[in-house]
CSV table of C-alpha atoms in Angstrom, one decimal:
chain,number,residue,atom,x,y,z
P,10,MET,CA,13.3,-24.1,48.1
P,11,LYS,CA,12.5,-24.2,44.4
P,12,LYS,CA,11.2,-21.3,42.4
P,13,ALA,CA,10.0,-21.2,38.7
P,14,ALA,CA,13.1,-18.5,36.6
P,15,ILE,CA,13.7,-17.3,33.0
P,16,ILE,CA,16.7,-18.5,32.1
P,17,GLY,CA,16.4,-17.0,28.3
P,18,GLU,CA,14.3,-16.4,25.1
P,19,ARG,CA,11.9,-19.3,25.8
P,20,LYS,CA,13.6,-21.0,28.1
P,21,ALA,CA,12.4,-21.5,31.9
P,22,ALA,CA,13.9,-23.3,34.1
P,23,LEU,CA,13.6,-24.7,38.6
P,24,VAL,CA,16.5,-22.6,40.8
P,25,GLU,CA,17.0,-23.0,43.7
P,26,ALA,CA,16.4,-19.7,46.4
P,27,PRO,CA,16.2,-19.2,50.0
P,28,ILE,CA,13.0,-19.1,52.1
P,29,PRO,CA,12.3,-15.7,52.2
P,30,GLU,CA,12.2,-13.9,55.2
P,31,ILE,CA,9.1,-13.1,56.8
P,32,PRO,CA,7.9,-9.8,57.5
P,33,ALA,CA,7.3,-8.0,60.8
P,34,GLY,CA,4.0,-9.0,62.1
P,35,GLY,CA,3.5,-10.8,58.6
P,36,VAL,CA,3.5,-15.0,57.5
P,37,LEU,CA,5.3,-17.4,55.9
P,38,VAL,CA,3.2,-19.6,53.4
P,39,LYS,CA,3.5,-23.1,51.8
P,40,VAL,CA,1.7,-22.5,48.0
P,41,GLN,CA,-0.1,-24.8,47.1
P,42,VAL,CA,-1.4,-23.1,43.5
P,43,ALA,CA,0.4,-20.5,41.6
P,44,PRO,CA,-1.7,-18.8,39.2
P,45,MET,CA,0.9,-16.9,36.2
P,46,CYS,CA,-0.7,-14.1,34.6
P,47,ALA,CA,1.3,-11.9,31.9
P,48,GLU,CA,4.7,-13.8,32.3
P,49,TYR,CA,5.1,-15.0,29.2
P,50,LYS,CA,5.6,-11.5,28.2
P,51,GLY,CA,9.2,-12.2,29.9
P,52,PHE,CA,9.8,-15.8,29.1
P,53,ILE,CA,9.4,-14.2,25.0
P,54,SER,CA,11.3,-11.4,25.0
P,55,GLY,CA,14.5,-13.2,27.2
P,56,ASN,CA,14.9,-11.4,29.6
P,57,PRO,CA,15.6,-13.9,32.7
P,58,ASN,CA,14.1,-13.4,35.8
P,59,ASP,CA,13.8,-15.2,39.1
P,60,CYS,CA,12.0,-13.3,40.6
P,61,LEU,CA,7.7,-14.4,38.8
P,62,GLY,CA,4.7,-14.6,40.0
P,63,HIS,CA,2.2,-12.4,42.1
P,64,GLU,CA,-0.6,-14.8,42.9
P,65,ALA,CA,-1.1,-17.7,45.9
P,66,ALA,CA,-3.3,-19.7,47.6
P,67,GLY,CA,-1.5,-22.3,50.3
P,68,ILE,CA,-1.1,-23.0,54.4
P,69,ILE,CA,0.4,-20.7,56.7
P,70,VAL,CA,3.7,-22.7,57.7
P,71,GLU,CA,4.8,-19.5,60.4
P,72,SER,CA,2.9,-16.6,61.3
P,73,LEU,CA,4.7,-13.7,63.0
P,74,SER,CA,1.0,-12.3,63.5
P,75,THR,CA,-2.1,-12.8,66.1
P,76,MET,CA,-4.7,-12.6,62.9
P,77,TYR,CA,-3.7,-16.0,61.4
P,78,GLN,CA,-2.1,-19.2,63.2
P,79,ILE,CA,0.0,-22.0,61.8
P,80,GLY,CA,-2.6,-24.5,59.4
P,81,GLU,CA,-4.4,-21.8,58.1
P,82,ARG,CA,-5.7,-21.5,54.6
P,83,VAL,CA,-4.7,-18.0,52.8
P,84,VAL,CA,-4.7,-16.7,49.7
P,85,LEU,CA,-2.3,-13.9,49.2
P,86,MET,CA,-3.0,-11.2,47.2
P,87,PRO,CA,-0.7,-9.5,45.0
P,88,LEU,CA,2.5,-7.7,45.6
P,89,SER,CA,3.2,-6.3,49.2
P,90,SER,CA,2.4,-2.4,51.8
P,91,CYS,CA,3.1,-1.1,54.5
P,92,GLY,CA,0.1,-1.6,56.8
P,93,LEU,CA,0.3,1.9,58.2
P,94,CYS,CA,-0.5,4.3,55.6
P,95,ARG,CA,-4.4,5.6,54.6
P,96,PHE,CA,-4.5,3.2,51.6
P,97,CYS,CA,-3.6,0.0,53.3
P,98,GLU,CA,-5.8,1.0,56.6
P,99,SER,CA,-9.0,1.3,54.5
P,100,GLY,CA,-8.3,-1.8,51.8
P,101,ASP,CA,-6.9,-0.2,49.1
P,102,TYR,CA,-3.1,-1.0,49.7
P,103,ILE,CA,-2.6,-2.2,46.3
P,104,HIS,CA,-1.4,2.0,46.1
P,105,CYS,CA,0.3,2.0,49.2
P,106,GLU,CA,3.5,4.6,48.7
P,107,LYS,CA,5.8,2.1,49.8
P,108,ASN,CA,4.8,-1.2,47.7
P,109,PRO,CA,7.6,-2.6,46.2
P,110,MET,CA,6.7,-3.7,43.5
P,111,LYS,CA,8.2,-6.7,43.9
P,112,ASP,CA,6.3,-10.6,44.2
P,113,ALA,CA,7.8,-13.8,43.5
P,114,SER,CA,4.6,-16.3,44.0
P,115,ILE,CA,5.9,-19.5,41.4
P,116,ALA,CA,7.8,-21.0,44.4
P,117,GLN,CA,7.1,-22.9,47.5
P,118,TYR,CA,7.4,-20.5,49.9
P,119,VAL,CA,5.9,-16.6,50.4
P,120,ALA,CA,6.5,-14.5,53.0
P,121,LYS,CA,3.9,-11.4,53.1
P,122,PRO,CA,2.7,-8.9,55.2
P,123,ALA,CA,0.0,-10.9,57.2
P,124,LEU,CA,-2.7,-7.9,56.0
P,125,LEU,CA,-2.4,-9.7,52.1
P,126,ALA,CA,-3.3,-12.9,53.5
P,127,ARG,CA,-7.3,-13.8,53.4
P,128,ARG,CA,-8.7,-16.6,54.2
P,129,ILE,CA,-10.5,-19.1,52.1
P,130,PRO,CA,-13.6,-20.1,53.6
P,131,ASP,CA,-13.6,-24.3,54.2
P,132,ASP,CA,-16.4,-25.4,50.8
P,133,VAL,CA,-13.5,-23.6,48.5
P,134,SER,CA,-10.9,-25.4,47.1
P,135,PHE,CA,-7.0,-24.0,46.9
P,136,GLU,CA,-7.5,-23.7,42.6
P,137,LYS,CA,-10.8,-21.9,43.1
P,138,ALA,CA,-9.4,-19.5,45.7
P,139,SER,CA,-6.6,-18.6,43.7
P,140,LEU,CA,-8.6,-16.7,41.1
P,141,ALA,CA,-9.5,-14.4,43.9
P,142,CYS,CA,-6.5,-12.2,43.0
P,143,CYS,CA,-6.0,-10.9,39.4
P,144,ALA,CA,-8.6,-13.1,37.7
P,145,LEU,CA,-11.4,-11.8,39.5
P,146,GLY,CA,-9.3,-9.4,41.1
P,147,PRO,CA,-9.2,-5.7,38.7
P,148,SER,CA,-12.9,-6.2,36.7
P,149,PHE,CA,-14.3,-7.0,40.2
P,150,GLY,CA,-12.5,-3.9,41.3
P,151,ALA,CA,-14.0,-1.6,38.9
P,152,PHE,CA,-17.6,-3.1,39.0
P,153,GLN,CA,-17.5,-2.3,42.6
P,154,SER,CA,-16.0,1.4,42.2
P,155,LEU,CA,-18.6,2.1,38.9
P,156,GLY,CA,-21.6,0.1,40.5
P,157,ALA,CA,-22.0,-1.9,37.4
P,158,SER,CA,-25.8,-3.7,38.1
P,159,ILE,CA,-27.9,-6.1,36.1
P,160,PHE,CA,-29.7,-3.3,34.5
P,161,ASP,CA,-26.1,-2.5,32.3
P,162,THR,CA,-24.6,-3.4,29.2
P,163,ILE,CA,-21.0,-3.6,29.6
P,164,LEU,CA,-18.1,-3.8,26.3
P,165,ILE,CA,-15.8,-5.6,27.5
P,166,THR,CA,-12.0,-5.5,24.9
P,167,GLY,CA,-9.1,-8.3,25.1
P,168,LEU,CA,-10.0,-11.4,26.6
P,169,GLY,CA,-7.4,-12.7,27.9
P,170,PRO,CA,-8.0,-14.5,31.3
P,171,VAL,CA,-8.4,-11.0,32.8
P,172,GLY,CA,-10.7,-10.1,30.4
P,173,LEU,CA,-12.9,-13.6,30.7
P,174,GLY,CA,-12.6,-12.9,34.5
P,175,ALA,CA,-14.5,-9.5,33.3
P,176,VAL,CA,-17.0,-11.7,32.2
P,177,VAL,CA,-17.9,-14.1,34.9
P,178,ASN,CA,-18.2,-11.3,37.2
P,179,ALA,CA,-20.1,-9.2,34.7
P,180,LYS,CA,-22.6,-12.0,34.4
P,181,TYR,CA,-22.4,-13.3,37.8
P,182,LEU,CA,-23.9,-9.1,38.6
P,183,GLY,CA,-26.6,-10.2,36.1
P,184,ALA,CA,-25.4,-8.1,33.4
P,185,ARG,CA,-25.6,-7.7,29.3
P,186,VAL,CA,-22.2,-8.5,27.5
P,187,ILE,CA,-20.6,-7.8,24.5
P,188,ALA,CA,-16.9,-8.7,24.2
P,189,VAL,CA,-14.6,-7.6,21.1
P,190,ASP,CA,-11.3,-9.7,20.4
P,191,THR,CA,-9.5,-11.8,17.2
P,192,ASN,CA,-8.6,-14.7,19.2
P,193,PRO,CA,-10.9,-17.6,18.4
P,194,TYR,CA,-10.2,-19.9,21.6
P,195,ARG,CA,-11.0,-16.9,23.6
P,196,ILE,CA,-14.7,-15.4,21.7
P,197,GLN,CA,-15.1,-19.4,22.1
P,198,LEU,CA,-14.7,-19.5,25.9
P,199,ALA,CA,-15.8,-16.2,26.4
P,200,LYS,CA,-19.4,-17.2,24.8
P,201,GLU,CA,-19.1,-20.1,28.1
P,202,LEU,CA,-18.5,-18.3,30.2
P,203,GLY,CA,-21.6,-16.3,29.4
P,204,ALA,CA,-21.1,-13.1,26.6
P,205,ASP,CA,-24.1,-12.2,24.7
P,206,VAL,CA,-22.2,-11.0,21.5
P,207,VAL,CA,-18.6,-11.3,21.2
P,208,LEU,CA,-17.3,-9.0,18.2
P,209,ASP,CA,-14.1,-8.4,16.2
P,210,PRO,CA,-12.3,-5.1,16.5
P,211,THR,CA,-10.7,-4.9,12.9
P,212,ASP,CA,-13.9,-4.9,11.8
P,213,PRO,CA,-14.4,-1.6,9.4
P,214,ASP,CA,-18.2,-1.1,10.8
P,215,ILE,CA,-17.2,-2.5,14.8
P,216,GLN,CA,-18.2,1.1,16.3
P,217,SER,CA,-21.7,0.8,14.6
P,218,LEU,CA,-22.0,-2.8,15.4
P,219,ILE,CA,-21.9,-1.9,19.2
P,220,ARG,CA,-24.7,0.2,19.3
P,221,ASN,CA,-27.0,-1.1,17.4
P,222,LEU,CA,-26.8,-3.5,19.7
P,223,CYS,CA,-27.3,-0.9,22.4
P,224,ASN,CA,-30.7,1.4,20.8
P,225,GLY,CA,-28.0,3.1,18.6
P,226,ARG,CA,-26.8,4.5,22.6
P,227,GLY,CA,-23.8,2.8,22.7
P,228,PRO,CA,-23.2,0.6,26.3
P,229,ASP,CA,-23.4,1.9,29.9
P,230,GLY,CA,-20.1,0.9,30.5
P,231,ALA,CA,-16.6,-0.4,29.1
P,232,VAL,CA,-14.1,-2.4,30.6
P,233,GLU,CA,-11.0,-2.1,28.8
P,234,CYS,CA,-8.4,-5.8,29.3
P,235,SER,CA,-5.8,-5.5,26.1
P,236,GLY,CA,-3.9,-2.6,27.3
P,237,ALA,CA,-4.1,-1.7,23.6
P,238,PRO,CA,-4.3,2.4,22.9
P,239,ALA,CA,-7.0,1.2,20.1
P,240,ALA,CA,-8.9,-0.1,22.5
P,241,HIS,CA,-9.0,2.6,24.7
P,242,ARG,CA,-10.3,4.5,22.1
P,243,LEU,CA,-12.9,2.8,20.8
P,244,CYS,CA,-14.3,1.9,24.7
P,245,ILE,CA,-14.2,6.3,24.8
P,246,ASP,CA,-16.0,6.7,21.1
P,247,VAL,CA,-18.5,4.2,21.0
P,248,VAL,CA,-19.7,4.1,25.5
P,249,ARG,CA,-23.1,6.7,25.5
P,250,ARG,CA,-22.9,9.8,27.2
P,251,LYS,CA,-22.6,10.1,30.7
P,252,GLY,CA,-21.3,6.6,30.9
P,253,TRP,CA,-18.3,5.1,32.7
P,254,VAL,CA,-14.5,3.1,30.8
P,255,THR,CA,-12.5,1.3,33.4
P,256,PHE,CA,-9.4,0.4,32.1
P,257,VAL,CA,-7.5,-2.7,33.3
P,258,GLY,CA,-5.6,-3.7,31.1
P,259,GLU,CA,-1.7,-2.5,31.3
P,260,SER,CA,0.1,-0.6,28.7
P,261,HIS,CA,2.9,1.6,28.9
P,262,THR,CA,1.8,4.2,25.5
P,263,GLU,CA,0.2,6.7,25.1
P,264,THR,CA,-4.0,7.0,24.3
P,265,PRO,CA,-4.8,10.1,22.9
P,266,ILE,CA,-7.7,12.0,24.6
P,267,VAL,CA,-9.2,15.7,24.1
P,268,ILE,CA,-10.5,16.9,26.5
P,269,SER,CA,-13.7,18.7,26.0
P,270,ARG,CA,-15.3,15.7,23.4
P,271,ASP,CA,-14.3,13.2,26.2
P,272,LEU,CA,-14.8,14.3,28.9
P,273,ILE,CA,-16.5,17.6,29.4
P,274,ARG,CA,-19.3,17.3,26.3
P,275,LYS,CA,-19.6,13.2,26.6
P,276,GLY,CA,-19.4,13.9,30.4
P,277,LEU,CA,-17.2,10.4,31.2
P,278,ARG,CA,-16.0,8.6,34.1
P,279,LEU,CA,-12.5,7.8,33.3
P,280,VAL,CA,-10.8,5.5,36.1
P,281,GLY,CA,-8.1,3.1,35.9
P,282,SER,CA,-8.9,-0.2,38.2
P,283,TRP,CA,-5.4,-2.6,39.0
P,284,HIS,CA,-7.2,-3.9,42.2
P,285,TYR,CA,-10.8,-4.5,44.8
P,286,ASN,CA,-11.0,-2.7,48.1
P,287,LEU,CA,-9.6,-6.0,49.8
P,288,ASN,CA,-13.0,-5.2,52.1
P,289,ASP,CA,-14.6,-7.1,49.6
P,290,PHE,CA,-12.5,-9.8,49.2
P,291,SER,CA,-15.7,-12.1,51.0
P,292,LYS,CA,-17.6,-10.9,47.5
P,293,VAL,CA,-15.4,-11.7,45.7
P,294,MET,CA,-15.4,-15.8,47.1
P,295,GLN,CA,-19.1,-14.9,47.1
P,296,VAL,CA,-18.7,-15.4,42.9
P,297,ILE,CA,-16.5,-18.2,43.2
P,298,GLN,CA,-18.2,-20.1,45.3
P,299,HIS,CA,-22.1,-19.1,43.7
P,300,SER,CA,-20.6,-18.9,39.9
P,301,THR,CA,-22.2,-21.3,38.0
P,302,VAL,CA,-18.6,-21.0,35.0
P,303,ILE,CA,-16.2,-20.3,37.4
P,304,ASP,CA,-14.1,-23.5,36.4
P,305,LYS,CA,-14.2,-22.8,32.9
P,306,LEU,CA,-11.9,-20.0,34.2
P,307,ILE,CA,-9.4,-22.3,34.2
P,308,THR,CA,-8.3,-24.4,31.6
P,309,HIS,CA,-4.7,-25.6,32.3
P,310,VAL,CA,-2.8,-27.0,35.9
P,311,PHE,CA,0.5,-27.9,35.7
P,312,PRO,CA,3.1,-29.3,37.8
P,313,MET,CA,5.8,-26.9,38.2
P,314,SER,CA,8.1,-29.7,37.1
P,315,GLN,CA,6.8,-28.3,33.9
P,316,ILE,CA,7.0,-25.0,34.0
P,317,GLN,CA,8.7,-25.3,30.8
P,318,GLU,CA,5.4,-26.4,28.6
P,319,ALA,CA,3.3,-23.7,31.3
P,320,PHE,CA,5.0,-21.2,29.8
P,321,GLU,CA,4.6,-21.6,25.9
P,322,THR,CA,1.0,-22.8,27.2
P,323,SER,CA,0.7,-19.2,28.0
P,324,ALA,CA,2.5,-17.6,25.0
P,325,SER,CA,0.3,-19.4,22.7
P,326,GLN,CA,-2.5,-17.3,24.7
P,327,LEU,CA,-4.9,-20.9,23.9
P,328,ASN,CA,-5.9,-20.6,27.7
P,329,ALA,CA,-7.5,-18.5,30.2
P,330,LYS,CA,-5.9,-18.7,34.1
P,331,ILE,CA,-2.8,-21.1,34.2
P,332,LEU,CA,-2.5,-23.0,37.9
P,333,ILE,CA,1.1,-24.1,38.5
P,334,LYS,CA,1.1,-26.3,41.3
P,335,PRO,CA,4.3,-25.5,43.3
P,336,TRP,CA,5.2,-28.8,45.1
P,337,GLU,CA,4.3,-31.3,42.1
């Protein structure tokens, strides 16, 4: 089979690879759509890598599970799981301690544990179904765990594909959205997706501007999607007392937190959100089926034969979700 690989600094290509072995009780899926996520960072740095992608939608072509039959259309969740621990059994498989943290879905075939395959409703295309992974998943999980609702004003920092997905989820709930970013393309797209206000984080009065939009109190909650320490602090500083902040954007740098000021006296809830509980898959599908703006979240579709152009587009950050068609 063919799969995508990074072969040098800003260089991508297709390489040959064996069809992956199916894990015990798992499925082999012929991938029809593979969304791109943050792989462009490796493309820019040039670290060789032939294990790209962690999202897919496709057709089961072989099954070692009694749960699925050949020919069924499924979404494949990111990464893997043991299927036996308390996290897997409860639906929070993403936190499985035996998760190998390795995936390669920008490829013609992917093998997964059956637990991570979810059936696609008949009225949902492969393209839209693939949004049930990283496009909508992290922020959907955040809103579910924290009980966000139509009565909330929510701050969203960072309008990459995940942040734009957070706008879609928040507006589907009926919440008011204040978004923060500097990218003109994504600012405009956030407005089209329903963001009520989009502000520039470099404005020296950013905190006052946000509070003034919330009767001086601050937003009820925040979803941080950029991974930037400055954005972490903005969310912590500006949300109202007894509010919440969910961290979705990956970050490998330290953010200062003062326990007394930020947590005890302000009463904040700080939560990390990686994915959603698999028992909520049908609810994610409802967002995909009924959101009036969901199509706008997909800005580019490339055949995998144009993987170089796809990576260049992703690295430009003039995009939302980019989908790859492995058989074209």
